[in-house]
Amino acid sequence: MNGNLVCLLLPNPSNKGYSLYFGVVISRDDKSLAKSANYAEIGINFMDPSIYTVALAEISKSDQISLENRFMVESTGVYLEAYYHILKIIQTMNPFTFPFEKYFAPNLQDQKRKNKQGFDVSDDKVDPPMYARAPGFRFDLSSICNDKQVRLNVADTGSYDFTARYINKYGKLDQTQAKALISALTREVALIEGPPGTGKTVVGIEIMKVLLAQQNSNTRLGPILTVCFTNHALDQFLEHLLDDNITTNLVRIGSRTKSEKVKPFNLEEICKNRKRKGNYL
């Protein structure tokens, strides 16, 4: 598909490895693709224009190499344009101040040095959020447990399953959803996935309930940024926060909201109202 990420792998005779060249599909013709069972022709735009001459030189050398040793790998389902600009911005960031650097862009050279010195470099442990690292810190979960006194001791990982059973018993989450909520509250980076209808939005709402509950005001959290893939999903999520009386302290950034409930919280509307009152941002 046009826009898909591809990687061209060509044999490197000097080290018996492969040279990798990344690009995106810019043209394809279904009729020409169906002409032969042995080859296909597509147009590729390499990510870095400076590698065109290098790649073409490698390709000309590979004419003498069996076709069986040449490969093109396509990352199906990944539309690069959706992530390209974000990835380019990340490349310009200072690696010393990059948030969550050890998870998203680990220093592989450091890992290699540690490995040579006999250290275990396969550590996949994710640290708790900074505000939850204080000795004895606990989340009060009464806001999602029908006001029952349920607390989550972040430091005591052995109590997580026990706490999940209480959440399931007194709240609206099932056991799996409760474990996902605990994972999100006890890790500074957490991923929750599942097919449609498994309750990802429900878990997200319950997480917001806990974080914004008065009982947990000691966390002193700053503004919470909520990013959704579509405008509709964002409006739906914000409507849940309003309907469940979790908070009215909202600012929706962006246009094209179709929700009358959310419209008053749109940044443009807030600016208009402040100007009418003589206040300015």
PDB file of C-alpha atoms in Angstrom:
ATOM      1  CA  MET A   1       0.000   0.000   0.000  1.00  0.00           C
ATOM      2  CA  ASN A   2       1.242   3.497  -0.749  1.00  0.00           C
ATOM      3  CA  GLY A   3       2.779   5.057   2.355  1.00  0.00           C
ATOM      4  CA  ASN A   4       3.733   1.729   3.927  1.00  0.00           C
ATOM      5  CA  LEU A   5       7.176   1.379   5.482  1.00  0.00           C
ATOM      6  CA  VAL A   6       9.529  -1.016   3.693  1.00  0.00           C
ATOM      7  CA  CYS A   7      13.088  -2.176   4.245  1.00  0.00           C
ATOM      8  CA  LEU A   8      15.369  -3.304   1.420  1.00  0.00           C
ATOM      9  CA  LEU A   9      17.923  -5.929   2.516  1.00  0.00           C
ATOM     10  CA  LEU A  10      20.925  -6.460   0.263  1.00  0.00           C
ATOM     11  CA  PRO A  11      23.789  -8.881   0.950  1.00  0.00           C
ATOM     12  CA  ASN A  12      27.046  -7.284   2.064  1.00  0.00           C
ATOM     13  CA  PRO A  13      29.870  -9.530   0.731  1.00  0.00           C
ATOM     14  CA  SER A  14      32.495  -7.871   2.938  1.00  0.00           C
ATOM     15  CA  ASN A  15      31.022  -9.081   6.230  1.00  0.00           C
ATOM     16  CA  LYS A  16      28.455 -11.699   5.144  1.00  0.00           C
ATOM     17  CA  GLY A  17      25.753  -9.525   6.630  1.00  0.00           C
ATOM     18  CA  TYR A  18      23.069  -7.337   5.075  1.00  0.00           C
ATOM     19  CA  SER A  19      22.793  -3.636   4.259  1.00  0.00           C
ATOM     20  CA  LEU A  20      19.424  -2.205   5.303  1.00  0.00           C
ATOM     21  CA  TYR A  21      17.719   0.686   3.490  1.00  0.00           C
ATOM     22  CA  PHE A  22      14.401   2.049   4.759  1.00  0.00           C
ATOM     23  CA  GLY A  23      11.808   3.741   2.589  1.00  0.00           C
ATOM     24  CA  VAL A  24       8.116   4.125   1.872  1.00  0.00           C
ATOM     25  CA  VAL A  25       6.034   2.843  -1.031  1.00  0.00           C
ATOM     26  CA  ILE A  26       5.152   5.756  -3.344  1.00  0.00           C
ATOM     27  CA  SER A  27       3.705   3.899  -6.331  1.00  0.00           C
ATOM     28  CA  ARG A  28       2.308   0.505  -7.198  1.00  0.00           C
ATOM     29  CA  ASP A  29       0.155  -0.901  -9.953  1.00  0.00           C
ATOM     30  CA  ASP A  30      -2.021  -3.919  -9.224  1.00  0.00           C
ATOM     31  CA  LYS A  31      -1.986  -5.089 -12.871  1.00  0.00           C
ATOM     32  CA  SER A  32       1.807  -5.091 -13.141  1.00  0.00           C
ATOM     33  CA  LEU A  33       2.093  -6.781  -9.751  1.00  0.00           C
ATOM     34  CA  ALA A  34      -0.084  -9.644 -11.028  1.00  0.00           C
ATOM     35  CA  LYS A  35       1.846 -10.118 -14.273  1.00  0.00           C
ATOM     36  CA  SER A  36       4.554 -12.392 -12.903  1.00  0.00           C
ATOM     37  CA  ALA A  37       4.869 -14.863 -10.069  1.00  0.00           C
ATOM     38  CA  ASN A  38       8.627 -14.313  -9.935  1.00  0.00           C
ATOM     39  CA  TYR A  39       8.974 -10.560  -9.541  1.00  0.00           C
ATOM     40  CA  ALA A  40       7.046  -7.387  -8.703  1.00  0.00           C
ATOM     41  CA  GLU A  41       7.722  -3.730  -9.392  1.00  0.00           C
ATOM     42  CA  ILE A  42       6.931  -0.870  -7.024  1.00  0.00           C
ATOM     43  CA  GLY A  43       8.242   2.654  -6.463  1.00  0.00           C
ATOM     44  CA  ILE A  44      10.123   3.345  -3.223  1.00  0.00           C
ATOM     45  CA  ASN A  45      11.180   6.661  -1.739  1.00  0.00           C
ATOM     46  CA  PHE A  46      14.124   6.213   0.641  1.00  0.00           C
ATOM     47  CA  MET A  47      13.855   8.035   3.978  1.00  0.00           C
ATOM     48  CA  ASP A  48      17.244   9.721   3.645  1.00  0.00           C
ATOM     49  CA  PRO A  49      17.918  11.159   0.156  1.00  0.00           C
ATOM     50  CA  SER A  50      21.684  10.916   0.751  1.00  0.00           C
ATOM     51  CA  ILE A  51      21.570   7.111   0.659  1.00  0.00           C
ATOM     52  CA  TYR A  52      20.282   6.900  -2.929  1.00  0.00           C
ATOM     53  CA  THR A  53      23.769   6.728  -4.429  1.00  0.00           C
ATOM     54  CA  VAL A  54      24.942   4.242  -1.792  1.00  0.00           C
ATOM     55  CA  ALA A  55      21.876   2.037  -2.236  1.00  0.00           C
ATOM     56  CA  LEU A  56      22.128   2.104  -6.044  1.00  0.00           C
ATOM     57  CA  ALA A  57      25.798   1.134  -5.826  1.00  0.00           C
ATOM     58  CA  GLU A  58      24.891  -1.767  -3.538  1.00  0.00           C
ATOM     59  CA  ILE A  59      22.117  -2.830  -5.894  1.00  0.00           C
ATOM     60  CA  SER A  60      24.459  -2.815  -8.904  1.00  0.00           C
ATOM     61  CA  LYS A  61      26.931  -4.984  -6.976  1.00  0.00           C
ATOM     62  CA  SER A  62      24.140  -7.373  -6.011  1.00  0.00           C
ATOM     63  CA  ASP A  63      23.360  -8.138  -9.655  1.00  0.00           C
ATOM     64  CA  GLN A  64      25.879 -10.945  -9.359  1.00  0.00           C
ATOM     65  CA  ILE A  65      24.199 -12.331  -6.251  1.00  0.00           C
ATOM     66  CA  SER A  66      21.365 -14.836  -6.359  1.00  0.00           C
ATOM     67  CA  LEU A  67      17.886 -13.330  -6.120  1.00  0.00           C
ATOM     68  CA  GLU A  68      17.237 -15.747  -3.272  1.00  0.00           C
ATOM     69  CA  ASN A  69      19.548 -13.652  -1.097  1.00  0.00           C
ATOM     70  CA  ARG A  70      17.796 -10.324  -1.717  1.00  0.00           C
ATOM     71  CA  PHE A  71      14.802  -9.337   0.347  1.00  0.00           C
ATOM     72  CA  MET A  72      12.303  -6.561   0.828  1.00  0.00           C
ATOM     73  CA  VAL A  73      10.382  -6.533   4.077  1.00  0.00           C
ATOM     74  CA  GLU A  74       7.119  -4.622   4.354  1.00  0.00           C
ATOM     75  CA  SER A  75       5.723  -3.583   7.709  1.00  0.00           C
ATOM     76  CA  THR A  76       2.060  -4.238   7.022  1.00  0.00           C
ATOM     77  CA  GLY A  77      -0.473  -2.268   8.980  1.00  0.00           C
ATOM     78  CA  VAL A  78       2.030   0.503   9.802  1.00  0.00           C
ATOM     79  CA  TYR A  79       1.259   3.738   7.973  1.00  0.00           C
ATOM     80  CA  LEU A  80       4.482   5.650   8.498  1.00  0.00           C
ATOM     81  CA  GLU A  81       3.054   9.100   7.765  1.00  0.00           C
ATOM     82  CA  ALA A  82       1.008   8.884  10.969  1.00  0.00           C
ATOM     83  CA  TYR A  83       4.225   8.678  13.021  1.00  0.00           C
ATOM     84  CA  TYR A  84       6.855  10.260  10.772  1.00  0.00           C
ATOM     85  CA  HIS A  85       6.700  13.836  12.076  1.00  0.00           C
ATOM     86  CA  ILE A  86       6.650  12.713  15.723  1.00  0.00           C
ATOM     87  CA  LEU A  87       9.708  10.526  15.134  1.00  0.00           C
ATOM     88  CA  LYS A  88      11.534  13.405  13.401  1.00  0.00           C
ATOM     89  CA  ILE A  89      10.873  15.700  16.383  1.00  0.00           C
ATOM     90  CA  ILE A  90      12.127  13.026  18.789  1.00  0.00           C
ATOM     91  CA  GLN A  91      15.379  12.858  16.804  1.00  0.00           C
ATOM     92  CA  THR A  92      15.971  16.563  17.541  1.00  0.00           C
ATOM     93  CA  MET A  93      15.454  16.235  21.301  1.00  0.00           C
ATOM     94  CA  ASN A  94      18.258  16.303  23.826  1.00  0.00           C
ATOM     95  CA  PRO A  95      18.866  12.646  24.807  1.00  0.00           C
ATOM     96  CA  PHE A  96      19.765  13.730  28.354  1.00  0.00           C
ATOM     97  CA  THR A  97      16.334  15.313  28.929  1.00  0.00           C
ATOM     98  CA  PHE A  98      14.263  12.924  26.816  1.00  0.00           C
ATOM     99  CA  PRO A  99      11.278  11.676  28.898  1.00  0.00           C
ATOM    100  CA  PHE A 100      11.289   7.929  29.569  1.00  0.00           C
ATOM    101  CA  GLU A 101      14.493   7.592  27.549  1.00  0.00           C
ATOM    102  CA  LYS A 102      15.461   4.254  29.079  1.00  0.00           C
ATOM    103  CA  TYR A 103      12.228   2.675  27.787  1.00  0.00           C
ATOM    104  CA  PHE A 104      11.820   4.313  24.376  1.00  0.00           C
ATOM    105  CA  ALA A 105      15.453   4.869  23.339  1.00  0.00           C
ATOM    106  CA  PRO A 106      17.764   2.801  25.553  1.00  0.00           C
ATOM    107  CA  ASN A 107      21.476   3.367  25.231  1.00  0.00           C
ATOM    108  CA  LEU A 108      22.529   0.146  23.513  1.00  0.00           C
ATOM    109  CA  GLN A 109      26.222   0.948  23.913  1.00  0.00           C
ATOM    110  CA  ASP A 110      25.791   1.104  27.705  1.00  0.00           C
ATOM    111  CA  GLN A 111      23.980  -2.219  27.578  1.00  0.00           C
ATOM    112  CA  LYS A 112      26.814  -3.787  25.577  1.00  0.00           C
ATOM    113  CA  ARG A 113      29.391  -2.518  28.103  1.00  0.00           C
ATOM    114  CA  LYS A 114      27.363  -3.876  31.001  1.00  0.00           C
ATOM    115  CA  ASN A 115      26.978  -7.193  29.230  1.00  0.00           C
ATOM    116  CA  LYS A 116      30.763  -7.495  28.766  1.00  0.00           C
ATOM    117  CA  GLN A 117      31.221  -6.799  32.468  1.00  0.00           C
ATOM    118  CA  GLY A 118      28.867  -9.621  33.362  1.00  0.00           C
ATOM    119  CA  PHE A 119      25.776  -7.584  34.263  1.00  0.00           C
ATOM    120  CA  ASP A 120      22.265  -8.684  33.356  1.00  0.00           C
ATOM    121  CA  VAL A 121      21.017  -6.318  30.636  1.00  0.00           C
ATOM    122  CA  SER A 122      17.622  -7.979  30.140  1.00  0.00           C
ATOM    123  CA  ASP A 123      15.946  -5.909  32.876  1.00  0.00           C
ATOM    124  CA  ASP A 124      12.435  -5.029  31.739  1.00  0.00           C
ATOM    125  CA  LYS A 125      11.327  -3.589  35.085  1.00  0.00           C
ATOM    126  CA  VAL A 126       9.346  -0.368  34.812  1.00  0.00           C
ATOM    127  CA  ASP A 127       9.714   2.031  37.737  1.00  0.00           C
ATOM    128  CA  PRO A 128       6.735   3.507  39.606  1.00  0.00           C
ATOM    129  CA  PRO A 129       5.737   7.108  38.839  1.00  0.00           C
ATOM    130  CA  MET A 130       7.988   9.651  40.539  1.00  0.00           C
ATOM    131  CA  TYR A 131       5.216  10.827  42.903  1.00  0.00           C
ATOM    132  CA  ALA A 132       4.532   7.233  44.009  1.00  0.00           C
ATOM    133  CA  ARG A 133       8.102   6.467  45.098  1.00  0.00           C
ATOM    134  CA  ALA A 134       7.828   8.090  48.525  1.00  0.00           C
ATOM    135  CA  PRO A 135       8.204   5.543  51.355  1.00  0.00           C
ATOM    136  CA  GLY A 136       4.828   4.127  52.349  1.00  0.00           C
ATOM    137  CA  PHE A 137       2.969   5.763  49.458  1.00  0.00           C
ATOM    138  CA  ARG A 138      -0.497   4.319  48.862  1.00  0.00           C
ATOM    139  CA  PHE A 139      -3.298   5.092  46.426  1.00  0.00           C
ATOM    140  CA  ASP A 140      -6.733   5.408  47.999  1.00  0.00           C
ATOM    141  CA  LEU A 141      -9.077   3.376  45.790  1.00  0.00           C
ATOM    142  CA  SER A 142     -12.309   4.099  47.648  1.00  0.00           C
ATOM    143  CA  SER A 143     -13.520   6.277  44.756  1.00  0.00           C
ATOM    144  CA  ILE A 144     -13.765   3.174  42.521  1.00  0.00           C
ATOM    145  CA  CYS A 145     -14.650   0.660  45.251  1.00  0.00           C
ATOM    146  CA  ASN A 146     -18.028   1.976  46.390  1.00  0.00           C
ATOM    147  CA  ASP A 147     -16.348   3.982  49.213  1.00  0.00           C
ATOM    148  CA  LYS A 148     -14.822   0.855  50.737  1.00  0.00           C
ATOM    149  CA  GLN A 149     -11.422   1.414  52.349  1.00  0.00           C
ATOM    150  CA  VAL A 150      -9.211  -0.171  49.705  1.00  0.00           C
ATOM    151  CA  ARG A 151      -5.645   1.031  49.260  1.00  0.00           C
ATOM    152  CA  LEU A 152      -2.926   0.158  46.794  1.00  0.00           C
ATOM    153  CA  ASN A 153       0.562  -0.082  48.253  1.00  0.00           C
ATOM    154  CA  VAL A 154       2.767   0.711  45.255  1.00  0.00           C
ATOM    155  CA  ALA A 155       5.937  -0.669  46.854  1.00  0.00           C
ATOM    156  CA  ASP A 156       4.333  -4.004  47.797  1.00  0.00           C
ATOM    157  CA  THR A 157       4.075  -5.803  44.449  1.00  0.00           C
ATOM    158  CA  GLY A 158       3.000  -8.977  46.227  1.00  0.00           C
ATOM    159  CA  SER A 159      -0.276  -7.304  47.221  1.00  0.00           C
ATOM    160  CA  TYR A 160      -1.335  -6.379  43.675  1.00  0.00           C
ATOM    161  CA  ASP A 161      -3.394  -9.531  43.001  1.00  0.00           C
ATOM    162  CA  PHE A 162      -5.069  -9.221  46.390  1.00  0.00           C
ATOM    163  CA  THR A 163      -5.951  -5.581  45.672  1.00  0.00           C
ATOM    164  CA  ALA A 164      -7.266  -6.510  42.211  1.00  0.00           C
ATOM    165  CA  ARG A 165      -9.711  -8.949  43.817  1.00  0.00           C
ATOM    166  CA  TYR A 166     -11.012  -6.166  46.072  1.00  0.00           C
ATOM    167  CA  ILE A 167     -11.443  -3.830  43.093  1.00  0.00           C
ATOM    168  CA  ASN A 168     -13.374  -6.563  41.304  1.00  0.00           C
ATOM    169  CA  LYS A 169     -15.486  -7.256  44.393  1.00  0.00           C
ATOM    170  CA  TYR A 170     -16.489  -3.681  45.222  1.00  0.00           C
ATOM    171  CA  GLY A 171     -16.109  -1.858  41.891  1.00  0.00           C
ATOM    172  CA  LYS A 172     -17.219  -2.181  38.279  1.00  0.00           C
ATOM    173  CA  LEU A 173     -14.036  -3.735  36.845  1.00  0.00           C
ATOM    174  CA  ASP A 174     -13.486  -7.416  36.232  1.00  0.00           C
ATOM    175  CA  GLN A 175     -10.285  -9.122  37.396  1.00  0.00           C
ATOM    176  CA  THR A 176      -8.335  -8.478  34.184  1.00  0.00           C
ATOM    177  CA  GLN A 177      -9.403  -4.837  34.018  1.00  0.00           C
ATOM    178  CA  ALA A 178      -8.481  -4.381  37.682  1.00  0.00           C
ATOM    179  CA  LYS A 179      -4.973  -5.705  36.996  1.00  0.00           C
ATOM    180  CA  ALA A 180      -4.667  -3.284  34.056  1.00  0.00           C
ATOM    181  CA  LEU A 181      -5.641  -0.389  36.318  1.00  0.00           C
ATOM    182  CA  ILE A 182      -3.056  -1.418  38.923  1.00  0.00           C
ATOM    183  CA  SER A 183      -0.421  -1.682  36.200  1.00  0.00           C
ATOM    184  CA  ALA A 184      -1.173   1.865  35.040  1.00  0.00           C
ATOM    185  CA  LEU A 185      -1.048   3.290  38.572  1.00  0.00           C
ATOM    186  CA  THR A 186       2.175   1.555  39.586  1.00  0.00           C
ATOM    187  CA  ARG A 187       4.275   2.107  36.432  1.00  0.00           C
ATOM    188  CA  GLU A 188       5.506   5.342  34.934  1.00  0.00           C
ATOM    189  CA  VAL A 189       4.921   3.786  31.491  1.00  0.00           C
ATOM    190  CA  ALA A 190       2.034   1.349  31.000  1.00  0.00           C
ATOM    191  CA  LEU A 191       0.382  -0.101  27.909  1.00  0.00           C
ATOM    192  CA  ILE A 192      -3.160  -1.451  28.033  1.00  0.00           C
ATOM    193  CA  GLU A 193      -4.426  -3.230  24.934  1.00  0.00           C
ATOM    194  CA  GLY A 194      -7.309  -5.413  23.900  1.00  0.00           C
ATOM    195  CA  PRO A 195      -9.885  -5.899  21.138  1.00  0.00           C
ATOM    196  CA  PRO A 196     -13.003  -3.693  20.957  1.00  0.00           C
ATOM    197  CA  GLY A 197     -15.438  -4.217  23.802  1.00  0.00           C
ATOM    198  CA  THR A 198     -12.916  -5.357  26.411  1.00  0.00           C
ATOM    199  CA  GLY A 199     -13.287  -2.197  28.491  1.00  0.00           C
ATOM    200  CA  LYS A 200     -10.190  -0.134  27.742  1.00  0.00           C
ATOM    201  CA  THR A 201     -12.168   3.105  27.967  1.00  0.00           C
ATOM    202  CA  VAL A 202     -13.784   1.958  31.211  1.00  0.00           C
ATOM    203  CA  VAL A 203     -10.346   1.284  32.707  1.00  0.00           C
ATOM    204  CA  GLY A 204      -9.178   4.715  31.547  1.00  0.00           C
ATOM    205  CA  ILE A 205     -12.114   6.408  33.265  1.00  0.00           C
ATOM    206  CA  GLU A 206     -11.474   4.511  36.501  1.00  0.00           C
ATOM    207  CA  ILE A 207      -7.791   5.521  36.377  1.00  0.00           C
ATOM    208  CA  MET A 208      -8.857   9.164  36.085  1.00  0.00           C
ATOM    209  CA  LYS A 209     -11.207   8.708  39.044  1.00  0.00           C
ATOM    210  CA  VAL A 210      -8.333   7.515  41.210  1.00  0.00           C
ATOM    211  CA  LEU A 211      -5.864  10.185  40.097  1.00  0.00           C
ATOM    212  CA  LEU A 212      -8.363  13.032  40.514  1.00  0.00           C
ATOM    213  CA  ALA A 213      -9.952  11.813  43.750  1.00  0.00           C
ATOM    214  CA  GLN A 214      -9.670  14.210  46.670  1.00  0.00           C
ATOM    215  CA  GLN A 215      -8.247  11.368  48.759  1.00  0.00           C
ATOM    216  CA  ASN A 216      -5.212  11.284  46.447  1.00  0.00           C
ATOM    217  CA  SER A 217      -4.584  15.020  46.297  1.00  0.00           C
ATOM    218  CA  ASN A 218      -1.236  14.411  48.029  1.00  0.00           C
ATOM    219  CA  THR A 219       0.148  13.254  44.671  1.00  0.00           C
ATOM    220  CA  ARG A 220       0.108  16.911  43.566  1.00  0.00           C
ATOM    221  CA  LEU A 221      -0.335  15.938  39.943  1.00  0.00           C
ATOM    222  CA  GLY A 222      -0.085  18.567  37.254  1.00  0.00           C
ATOM    223  CA  PRO A 223      -2.498  18.771  34.313  1.00  0.00           C
ATOM    224  CA  ILE A 224      -3.336  15.386  32.782  1.00  0.00           C
ATOM    225  CA  LEU A 225      -2.954  15.310  28.990  1.00  0.00           C
ATOM    226  CA  THR A 226      -5.423  13.012  27.226  1.00  0.00           C
ATOM    227  CA  VAL A 227      -4.685  12.210  23.579  1.00  0.00           C
ATOM    228  CA  CYS A 228      -7.137  10.204  21.452  1.00  0.00           C
ATOM    229  CA  PHE A 229      -6.857   8.920  17.903  1.00  0.00           C
ATOM    230  CA  THR A 230     -10.098  10.576  16.748  1.00  0.00           C
ATOM    231  CA  ASN A 231     -12.143  13.616  17.728  1.00  0.00           C
ATOM    232  CA  HIS A 232     -15.094  11.363  18.464  1.00  0.00           C
ATOM    233  CA  ALA A 233     -13.081   9.208  20.869  1.00  0.00           C
ATOM    234  CA  LEU A 234     -11.838  12.309  22.708  1.00  0.00           C
ATOM    235  CA  ASP A 235     -15.348  13.734  23.055  1.00  0.00           C
ATOM    236  CA  GLN A 236     -16.651  10.382  24.263  1.00  0.00           C
ATOM    237  CA  PHE A 237     -13.924  10.142  26.897  1.00  0.00           C
ATOM    238  CA  LEU A 238     -14.516  13.698  28.144  1.00  0.00           C
ATOM    239  CA  GLU A 239     -18.278  13.069  28.275  1.00  0.00           C
ATOM    240  CA  HIS A 240     -17.623  10.134  30.606  1.00  0.00           C
ATOM    241  CA  LEU A 241     -15.627  12.402  32.928  1.00  0.00           C
ATOM    242  CA  LEU A 242     -18.493  14.889  33.010  1.00  0.00           C
ATOM    243  CA  ASP A 243     -21.300  12.316  33.332  1.00  0.00           C
ATOM    244  CA  ASP A 244     -19.533  10.551  36.229  1.00  0.00           C
ATOM    245  CA  ASN A 245     -18.869  13.886  37.979  1.00  0.00           C
ATOM    246  CA  ILE A 246     -15.135  13.163  37.993  1.00  0.00           C
ATOM    247  CA  THR A 247     -14.170  16.710  37.049  1.00  0.00           C
ATOM    248  CA  THR A 248     -15.377  19.805  35.226  1.00  0.00           C
ATOM    249  CA  ASN A 249     -11.908  21.319  35.143  1.00  0.00           C
ATOM    250  CA  LEU A 250     -11.402  20.511  31.465  1.00  0.00           C
ATOM    251  CA  VAL A 251      -9.927  22.226  28.438  1.00  0.00           C
ATOM    252  CA  ARG A 252     -10.472  20.555  25.071  1.00  0.00           C
ATOM    253  CA  ILE A 253      -7.865  21.562  22.496  1.00  0.00           C
ATOM    254  CA  GLY A 254      -8.762  21.236  18.835  1.00  0.00           C
ATOM    255  CA  SER A 255     -11.794  21.701  16.633  1.00  0.00           C
ATOM    256  CA  ARG A 256     -14.650  19.691  15.175  1.00  0.00           C
ATOM    257  CA  THR A 257     -16.335  18.656  18.393  1.00  0.00           C
ATOM    258  CA  LYS A 258     -19.878  17.383  17.838  1.00  0.00           C
ATOM    259  CA  SER A 259     -20.688  17.045  21.536  1.00  0.00           C
ATOM    260  CA  GLU A 260     -22.861  19.740  23.075  1.00  0.00           C
ATOM    261  CA  LYS A 261     -21.678  18.642  26.524  1.00  0.00           C
ATOM    262  CA  VAL A 262     -18.037  19.120  25.649  1.00  0.00           C
ATOM    263  CA  LYS A 263     -18.398  22.262  23.512  1.00  0.00           C
ATOM    264  CA  PRO A 264     -18.301  24.726  26.475  1.00  0.00           C
ATOM    265  CA  PHE A 265     -14.914  23.261  27.462  1.00  0.00           C
ATOM    266  CA  ASN A 266     -13.345  23.830  24.052  1.00  0.00           C
ATOM    267  CA  LEU A 267     -10.377  26.198  24.276  1.00  0.00           C
ATOM    268  CA  GLU A 268     -11.910  28.563  21.711  1.00  0.00           C
ATOM    269  CA  GLU A 269     -15.143  28.820  23.722  1.00  0.00           C
ATOM    270  CA  ILE A 270     -13.249  29.396  26.975  1.00  0.00           C
ATOM    271  CA  CYS A 271     -11.253  32.228  25.367  1.00  0.00           C
ATOM    272  CA  LYS A 272     -14.446  33.838  24.040  1.00  0.00           C
ATOM    273  CA  ASN A 273     -16.119  33.741  27.459  1.00  0.00           C
ATOM    274  CA  ARG A 274     -13.097  35.220  29.208  1.00  0.00           C
ATOM    275  CA  LYS A 275     -12.930  38.077  26.731  1.00  0.00           C
ATOM    276  CA  ARG A 276     -16.585  38.854  27.362  1.00  0.00           C
ATOM    277  CA  LYS A 277     -15.833  39.099  31.082  1.00  0.00           C
ATOM    278  CA  GLY A 278     -12.842  41.352  30.498  1.00  0.00           C
ATOM    279  CA  ASN A 279     -10.311  38.627  31.382  1.00  0.00           C
ATOM    280  CA  TYR A 280      -7.538  37.604  29.070  1.00  0.00           C
ATOM    281  CA  LEU A 281      -5.377  34.503  28.881  1.00  0.00           C
TER     282      LEU A 281
END
